[in-house]
PDB file of N, CA and C in Angstrom:
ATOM      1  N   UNK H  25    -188.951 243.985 109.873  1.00 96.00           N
ATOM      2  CA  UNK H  25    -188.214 244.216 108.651  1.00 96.00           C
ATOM      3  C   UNK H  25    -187.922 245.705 108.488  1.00 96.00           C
ATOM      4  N   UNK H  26    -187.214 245.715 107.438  1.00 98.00           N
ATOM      5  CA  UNK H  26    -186.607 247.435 107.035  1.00 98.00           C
ATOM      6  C   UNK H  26    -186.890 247.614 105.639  1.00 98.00           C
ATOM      7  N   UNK H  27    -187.023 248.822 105.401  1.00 98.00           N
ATOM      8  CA  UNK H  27    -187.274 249.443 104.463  1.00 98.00           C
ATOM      9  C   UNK H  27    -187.367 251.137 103.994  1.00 98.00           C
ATOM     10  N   UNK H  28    -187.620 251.683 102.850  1.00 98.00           N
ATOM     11  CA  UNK H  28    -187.878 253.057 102.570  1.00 98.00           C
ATOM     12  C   UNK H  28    -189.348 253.283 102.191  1.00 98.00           C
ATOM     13  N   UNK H  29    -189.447 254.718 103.367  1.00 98.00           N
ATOM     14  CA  UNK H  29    -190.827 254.922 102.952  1.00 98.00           C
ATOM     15  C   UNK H  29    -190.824 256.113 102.505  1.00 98.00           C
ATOM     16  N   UNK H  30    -191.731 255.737 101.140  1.00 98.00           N
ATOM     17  CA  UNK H  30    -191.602 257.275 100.097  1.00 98.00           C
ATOM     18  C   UNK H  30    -192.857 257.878  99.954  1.00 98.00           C
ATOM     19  N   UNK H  31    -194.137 257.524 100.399  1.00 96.00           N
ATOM     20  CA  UNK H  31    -195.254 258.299 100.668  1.00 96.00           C
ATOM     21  C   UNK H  31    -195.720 257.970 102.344  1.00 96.00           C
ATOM     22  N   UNK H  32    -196.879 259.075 102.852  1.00 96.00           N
ATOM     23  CA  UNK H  32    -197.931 258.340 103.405  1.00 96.00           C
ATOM     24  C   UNK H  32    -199.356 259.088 102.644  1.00 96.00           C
ATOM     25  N   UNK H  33    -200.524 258.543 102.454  1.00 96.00           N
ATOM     26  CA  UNK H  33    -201.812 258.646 102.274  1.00 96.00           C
ATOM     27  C   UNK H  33    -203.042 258.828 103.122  1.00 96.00           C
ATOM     28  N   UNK H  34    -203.843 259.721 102.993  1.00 96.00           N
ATOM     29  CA  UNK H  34    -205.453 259.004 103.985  1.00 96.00           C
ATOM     30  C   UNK H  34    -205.932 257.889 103.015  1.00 96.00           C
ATOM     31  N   UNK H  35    -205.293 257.621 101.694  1.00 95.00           N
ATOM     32  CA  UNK H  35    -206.373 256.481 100.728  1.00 95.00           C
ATOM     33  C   UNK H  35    -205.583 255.519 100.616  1.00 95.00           C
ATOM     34  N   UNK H  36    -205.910 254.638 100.587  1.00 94.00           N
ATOM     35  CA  UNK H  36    -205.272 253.481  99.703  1.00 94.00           C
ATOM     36  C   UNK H  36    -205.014 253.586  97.966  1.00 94.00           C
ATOM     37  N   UNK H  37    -203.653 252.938  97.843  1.00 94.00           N
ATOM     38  CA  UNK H  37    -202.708 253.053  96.549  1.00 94.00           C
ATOM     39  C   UNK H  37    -202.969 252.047  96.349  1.00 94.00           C
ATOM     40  N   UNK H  38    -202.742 251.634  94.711  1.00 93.00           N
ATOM     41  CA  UNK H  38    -202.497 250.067  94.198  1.00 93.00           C
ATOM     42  C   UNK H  38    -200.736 250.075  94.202  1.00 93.00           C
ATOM     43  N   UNK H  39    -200.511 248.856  94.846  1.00 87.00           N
ATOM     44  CA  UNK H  39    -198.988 248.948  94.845  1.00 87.00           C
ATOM     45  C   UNK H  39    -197.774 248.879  93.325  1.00 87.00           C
ATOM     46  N   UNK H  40    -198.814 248.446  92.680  1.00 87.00           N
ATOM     47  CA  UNK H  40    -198.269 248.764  91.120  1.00 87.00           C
ATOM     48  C   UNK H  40    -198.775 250.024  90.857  1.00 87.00           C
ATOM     49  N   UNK H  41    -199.057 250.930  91.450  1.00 93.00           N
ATOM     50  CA  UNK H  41    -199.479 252.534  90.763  1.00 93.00           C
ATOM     51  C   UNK H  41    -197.707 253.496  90.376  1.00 93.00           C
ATOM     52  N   UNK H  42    -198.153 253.985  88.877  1.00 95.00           N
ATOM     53  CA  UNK H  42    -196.729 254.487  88.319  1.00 95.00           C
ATOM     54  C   UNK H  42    -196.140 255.500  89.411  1.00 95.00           C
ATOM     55  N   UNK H  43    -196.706 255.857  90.272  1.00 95.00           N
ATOM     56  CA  UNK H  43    -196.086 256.696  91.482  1.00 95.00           C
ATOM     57  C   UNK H  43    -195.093 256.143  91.802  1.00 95.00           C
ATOM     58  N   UNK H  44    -194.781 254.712  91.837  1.00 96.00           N
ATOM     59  CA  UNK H  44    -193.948 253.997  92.834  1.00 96.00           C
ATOM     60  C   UNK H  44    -192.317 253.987  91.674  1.00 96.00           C
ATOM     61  N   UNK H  45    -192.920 254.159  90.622  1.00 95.00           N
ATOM     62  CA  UNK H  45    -191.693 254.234  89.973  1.00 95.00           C
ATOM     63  C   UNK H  45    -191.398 253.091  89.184  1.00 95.00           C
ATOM     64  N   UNK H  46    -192.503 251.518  89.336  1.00 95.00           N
ATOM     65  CA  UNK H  46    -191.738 250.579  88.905  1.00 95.00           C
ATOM     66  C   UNK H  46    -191.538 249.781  90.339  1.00 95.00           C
ATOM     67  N   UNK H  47    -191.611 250.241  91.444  1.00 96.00           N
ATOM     68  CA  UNK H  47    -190.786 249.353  92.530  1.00 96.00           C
ATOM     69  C   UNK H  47    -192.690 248.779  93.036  1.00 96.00           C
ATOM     70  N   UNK H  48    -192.573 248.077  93.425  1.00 93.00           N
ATOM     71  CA  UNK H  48    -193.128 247.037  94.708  1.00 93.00           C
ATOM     72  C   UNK H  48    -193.423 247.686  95.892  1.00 93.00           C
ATOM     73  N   UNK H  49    -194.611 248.451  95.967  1.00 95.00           N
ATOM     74  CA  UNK H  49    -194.740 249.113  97.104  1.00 95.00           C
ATOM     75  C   UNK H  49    -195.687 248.180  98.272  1.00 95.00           C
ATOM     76  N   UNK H  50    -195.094 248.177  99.718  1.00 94.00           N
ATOM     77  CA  UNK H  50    -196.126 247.527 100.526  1.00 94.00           C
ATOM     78  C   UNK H  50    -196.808 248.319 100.954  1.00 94.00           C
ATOM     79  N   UNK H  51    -197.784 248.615 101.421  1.00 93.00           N
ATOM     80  CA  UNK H  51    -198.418 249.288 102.043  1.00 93.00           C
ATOM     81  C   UNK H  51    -198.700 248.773 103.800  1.00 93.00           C
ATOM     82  N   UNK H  52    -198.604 250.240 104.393  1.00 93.00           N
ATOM     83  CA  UNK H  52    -198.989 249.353 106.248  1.00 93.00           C
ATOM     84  C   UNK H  52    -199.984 250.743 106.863  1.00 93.00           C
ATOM     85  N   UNK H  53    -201.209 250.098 107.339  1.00 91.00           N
ATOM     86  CA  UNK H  53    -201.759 250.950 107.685  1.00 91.00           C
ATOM     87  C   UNK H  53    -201.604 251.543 109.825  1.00 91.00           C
ATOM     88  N   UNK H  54    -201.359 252.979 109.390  1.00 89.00           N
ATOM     89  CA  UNK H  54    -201.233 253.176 111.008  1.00 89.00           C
ATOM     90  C   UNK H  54    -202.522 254.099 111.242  1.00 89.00           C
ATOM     91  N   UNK H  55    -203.434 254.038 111.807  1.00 89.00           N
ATOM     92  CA  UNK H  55    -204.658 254.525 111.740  1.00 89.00           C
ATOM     93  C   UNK H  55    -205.446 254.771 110.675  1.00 89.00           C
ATOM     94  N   UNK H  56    -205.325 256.254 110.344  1.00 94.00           N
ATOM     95  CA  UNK H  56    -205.951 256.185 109.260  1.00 94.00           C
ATOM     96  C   UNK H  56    -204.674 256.644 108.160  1.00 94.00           C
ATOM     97  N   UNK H  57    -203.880 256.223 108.468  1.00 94.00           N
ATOM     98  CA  UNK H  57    -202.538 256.862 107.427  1.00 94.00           C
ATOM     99  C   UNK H  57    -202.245 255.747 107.332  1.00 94.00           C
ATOM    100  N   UNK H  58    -202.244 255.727 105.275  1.00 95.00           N
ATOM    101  CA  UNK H  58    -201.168 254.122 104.761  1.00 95.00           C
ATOM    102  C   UNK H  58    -200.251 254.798 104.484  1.00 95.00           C
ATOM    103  N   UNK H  59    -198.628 253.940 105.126  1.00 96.00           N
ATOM    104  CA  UNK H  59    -197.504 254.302 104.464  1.00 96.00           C
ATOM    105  C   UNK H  59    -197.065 253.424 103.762  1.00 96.00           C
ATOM    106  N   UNK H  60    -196.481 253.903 102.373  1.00 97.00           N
ATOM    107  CA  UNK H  60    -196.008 253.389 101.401  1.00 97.00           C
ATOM    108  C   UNK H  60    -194.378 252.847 101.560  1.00 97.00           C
ATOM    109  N   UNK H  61    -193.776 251.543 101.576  1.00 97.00           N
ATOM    110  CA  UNK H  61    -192.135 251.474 101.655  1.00 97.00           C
ATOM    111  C   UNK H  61    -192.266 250.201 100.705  1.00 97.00           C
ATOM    112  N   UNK H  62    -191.294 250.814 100.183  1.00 97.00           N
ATOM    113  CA  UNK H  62    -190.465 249.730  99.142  1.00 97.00           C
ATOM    114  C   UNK H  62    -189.178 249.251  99.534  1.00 97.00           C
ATOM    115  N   UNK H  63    -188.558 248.592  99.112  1.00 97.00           N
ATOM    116  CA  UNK H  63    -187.293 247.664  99.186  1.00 97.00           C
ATOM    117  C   UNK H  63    -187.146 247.596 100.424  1.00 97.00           C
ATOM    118  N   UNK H  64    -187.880 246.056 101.018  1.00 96.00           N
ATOM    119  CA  UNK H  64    -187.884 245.750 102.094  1.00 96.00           C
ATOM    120  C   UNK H  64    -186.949 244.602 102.197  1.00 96.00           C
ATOM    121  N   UNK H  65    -186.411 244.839 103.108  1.00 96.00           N
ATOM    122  CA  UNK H  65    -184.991 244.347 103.492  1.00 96.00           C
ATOM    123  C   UNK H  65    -184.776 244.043 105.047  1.00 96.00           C
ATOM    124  N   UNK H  66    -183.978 242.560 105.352  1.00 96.00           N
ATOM    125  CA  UNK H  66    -184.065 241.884 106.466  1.00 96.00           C
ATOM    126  C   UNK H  66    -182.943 242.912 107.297  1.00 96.00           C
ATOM    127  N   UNK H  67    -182.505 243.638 107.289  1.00 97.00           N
ATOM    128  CA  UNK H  67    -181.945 244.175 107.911  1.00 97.00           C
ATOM    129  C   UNK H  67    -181.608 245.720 107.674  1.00 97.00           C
ATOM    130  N   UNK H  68    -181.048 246.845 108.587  1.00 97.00           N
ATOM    131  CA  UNK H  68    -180.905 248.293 108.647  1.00 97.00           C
ATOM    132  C   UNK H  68    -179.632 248.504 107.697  1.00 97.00           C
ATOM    133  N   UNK H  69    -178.921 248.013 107.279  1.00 97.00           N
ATOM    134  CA  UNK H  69    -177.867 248.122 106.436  1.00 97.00           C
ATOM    135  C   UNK H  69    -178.134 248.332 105.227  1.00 97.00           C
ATOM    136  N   UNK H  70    -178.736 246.825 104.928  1.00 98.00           N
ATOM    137  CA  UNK H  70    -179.504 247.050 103.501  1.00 98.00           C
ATOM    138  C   UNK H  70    -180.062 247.801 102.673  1.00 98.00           C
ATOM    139  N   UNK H  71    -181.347 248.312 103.909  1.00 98.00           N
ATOM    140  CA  UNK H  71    -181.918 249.548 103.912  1.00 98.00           C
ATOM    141  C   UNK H  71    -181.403 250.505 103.319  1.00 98.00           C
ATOM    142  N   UNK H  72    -180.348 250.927 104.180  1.00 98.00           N
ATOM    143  CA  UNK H  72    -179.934 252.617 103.859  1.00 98.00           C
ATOM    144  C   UNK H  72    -179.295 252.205 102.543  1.00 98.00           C
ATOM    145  N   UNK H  73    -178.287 251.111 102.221  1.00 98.00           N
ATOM    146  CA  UNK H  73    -177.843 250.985 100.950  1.00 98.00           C
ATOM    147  C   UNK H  73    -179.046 251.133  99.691  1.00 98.00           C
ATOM    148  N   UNK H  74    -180.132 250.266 100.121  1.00 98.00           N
ATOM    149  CA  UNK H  74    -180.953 250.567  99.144  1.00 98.00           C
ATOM    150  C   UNK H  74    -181.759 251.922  98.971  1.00 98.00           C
ATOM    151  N   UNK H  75    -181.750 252.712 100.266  1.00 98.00           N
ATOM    152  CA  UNK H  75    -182.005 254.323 100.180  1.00 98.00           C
ATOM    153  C   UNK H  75    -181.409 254.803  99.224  1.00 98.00           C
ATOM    154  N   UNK H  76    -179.920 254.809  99.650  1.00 98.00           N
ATOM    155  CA  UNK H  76    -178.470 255.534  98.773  1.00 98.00           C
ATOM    156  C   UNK H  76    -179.547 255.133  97.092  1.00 98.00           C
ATOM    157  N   UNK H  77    -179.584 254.184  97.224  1.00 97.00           N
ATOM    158  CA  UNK H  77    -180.187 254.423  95.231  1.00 97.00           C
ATOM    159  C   UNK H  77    -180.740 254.753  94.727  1.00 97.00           C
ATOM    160  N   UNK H  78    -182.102 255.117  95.607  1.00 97.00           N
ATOM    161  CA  UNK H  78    -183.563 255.732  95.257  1.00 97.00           C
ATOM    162  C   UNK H  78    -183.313 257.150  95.714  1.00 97.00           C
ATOM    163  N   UNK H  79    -182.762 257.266  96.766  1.00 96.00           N
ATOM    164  CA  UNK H  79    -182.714 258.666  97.207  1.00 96.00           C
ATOM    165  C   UNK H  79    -183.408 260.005  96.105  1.00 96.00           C
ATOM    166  N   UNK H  80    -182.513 259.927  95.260  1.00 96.00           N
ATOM    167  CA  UNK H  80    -182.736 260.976  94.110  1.00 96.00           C
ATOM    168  C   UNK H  80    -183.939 260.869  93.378  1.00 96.00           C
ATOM    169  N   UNK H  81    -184.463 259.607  93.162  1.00 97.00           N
ATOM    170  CA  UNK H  81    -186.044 259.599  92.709  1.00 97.00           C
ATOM    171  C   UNK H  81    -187.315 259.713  93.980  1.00 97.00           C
ATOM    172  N   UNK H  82    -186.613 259.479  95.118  1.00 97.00           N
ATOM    173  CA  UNK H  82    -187.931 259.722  96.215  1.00 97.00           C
ATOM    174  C   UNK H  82    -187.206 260.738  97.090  1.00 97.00           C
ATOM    175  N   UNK H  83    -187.193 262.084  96.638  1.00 96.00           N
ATOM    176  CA  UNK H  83    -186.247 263.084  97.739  1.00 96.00           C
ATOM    177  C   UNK H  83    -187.091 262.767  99.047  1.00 96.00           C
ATOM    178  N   UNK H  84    -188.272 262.676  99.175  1.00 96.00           N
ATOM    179  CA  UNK H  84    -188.564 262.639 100.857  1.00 96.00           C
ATOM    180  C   UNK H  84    -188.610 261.608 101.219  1.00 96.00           C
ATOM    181  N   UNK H  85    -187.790 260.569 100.866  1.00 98.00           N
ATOM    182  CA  UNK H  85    -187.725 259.321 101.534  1.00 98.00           C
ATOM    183  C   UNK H  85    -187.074 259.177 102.598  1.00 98.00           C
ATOM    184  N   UNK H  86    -187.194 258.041 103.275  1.00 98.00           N
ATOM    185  CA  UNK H  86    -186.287 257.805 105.049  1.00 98.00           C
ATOM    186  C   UNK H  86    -186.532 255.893 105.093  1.00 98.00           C
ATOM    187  N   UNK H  87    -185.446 256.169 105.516  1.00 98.00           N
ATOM    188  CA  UNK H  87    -185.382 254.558 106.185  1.00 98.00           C
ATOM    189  C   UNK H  87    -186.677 254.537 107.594  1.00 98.00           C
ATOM    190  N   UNK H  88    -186.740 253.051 107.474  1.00 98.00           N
ATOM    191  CA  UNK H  88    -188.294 252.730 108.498  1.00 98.00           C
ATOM    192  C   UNK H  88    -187.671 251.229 108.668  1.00 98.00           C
ATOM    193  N   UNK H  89    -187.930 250.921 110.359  1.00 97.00           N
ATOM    194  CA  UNK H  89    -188.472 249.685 110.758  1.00 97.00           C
ATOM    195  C   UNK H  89    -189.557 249.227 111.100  1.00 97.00           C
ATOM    196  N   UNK H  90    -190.102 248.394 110.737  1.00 94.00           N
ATOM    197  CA  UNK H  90    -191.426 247.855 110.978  1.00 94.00           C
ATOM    198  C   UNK H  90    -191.585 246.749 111.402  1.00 94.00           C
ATOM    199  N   UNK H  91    -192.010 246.678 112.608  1.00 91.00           N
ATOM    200  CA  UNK H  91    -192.530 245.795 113.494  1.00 91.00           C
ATOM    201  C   UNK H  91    -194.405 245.234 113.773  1.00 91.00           C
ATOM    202  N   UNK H  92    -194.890 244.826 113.266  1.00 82.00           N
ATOM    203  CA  UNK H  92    -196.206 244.185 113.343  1.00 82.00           C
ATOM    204  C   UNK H  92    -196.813 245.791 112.451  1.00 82.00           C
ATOM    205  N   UNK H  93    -197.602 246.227 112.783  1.00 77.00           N
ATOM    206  CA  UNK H  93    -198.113 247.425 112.659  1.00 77.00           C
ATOM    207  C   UNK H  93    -197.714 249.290 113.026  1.00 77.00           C
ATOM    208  N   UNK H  94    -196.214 248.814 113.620  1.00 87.00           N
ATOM    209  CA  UNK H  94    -195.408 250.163 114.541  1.00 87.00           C
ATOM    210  C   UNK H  94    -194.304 250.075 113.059  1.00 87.00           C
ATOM    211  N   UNK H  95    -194.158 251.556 112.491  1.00 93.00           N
ATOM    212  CA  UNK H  95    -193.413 251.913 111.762  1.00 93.00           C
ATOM    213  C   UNK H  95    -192.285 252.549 112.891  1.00 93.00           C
ATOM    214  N   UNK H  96    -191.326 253.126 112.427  1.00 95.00           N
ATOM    215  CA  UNK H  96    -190.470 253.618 113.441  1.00 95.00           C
ATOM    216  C   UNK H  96    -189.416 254.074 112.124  1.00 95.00           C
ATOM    217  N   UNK H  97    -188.971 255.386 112.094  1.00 97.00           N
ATOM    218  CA  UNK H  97    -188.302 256.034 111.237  1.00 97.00           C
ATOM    219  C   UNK H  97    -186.686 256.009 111.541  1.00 97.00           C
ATOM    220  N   UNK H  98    -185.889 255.581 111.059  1.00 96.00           N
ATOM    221  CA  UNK H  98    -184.543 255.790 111.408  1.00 96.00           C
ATOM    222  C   UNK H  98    -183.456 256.705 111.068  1.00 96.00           C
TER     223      UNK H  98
END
């Protein structure tokens, strides 16, 4: 799947924590780093469309594919 990821952590977040803004955050752990992505979306299109909206509330955000446990930044 695809999505935007607007943090990473060494701790674990509650995915309703007001950080997220309101959005649905998943969390995926890659060692000891959880990254945070919201608006997960079946495809790379979607994605960036749904970037384009958040953009301005998560300036360091980036589109991500995620495959089992492999994030991959696009």
């Amino acid at each position: 799947f695809y999505g935007v990821q607007v943090m990473s952590l060494g701790r674990s977040v509650q995915s309703s924590d007001p950080v997220f803004k309101g959005y649905e955050a998943l969390s995926v752990k890659e060692g000891d780093i959880y990254k945070y992505i919201i608006g997960v979306c079946d495809n790379e299109s979607d994605a960036k469309t749904f970037h384009n909206n958040v953009r301005n509330q998560f300036p360091g955000s980036f589109v991500v594919k995620v495959s089992g446990d492999k994030i991959v930044r696009l």
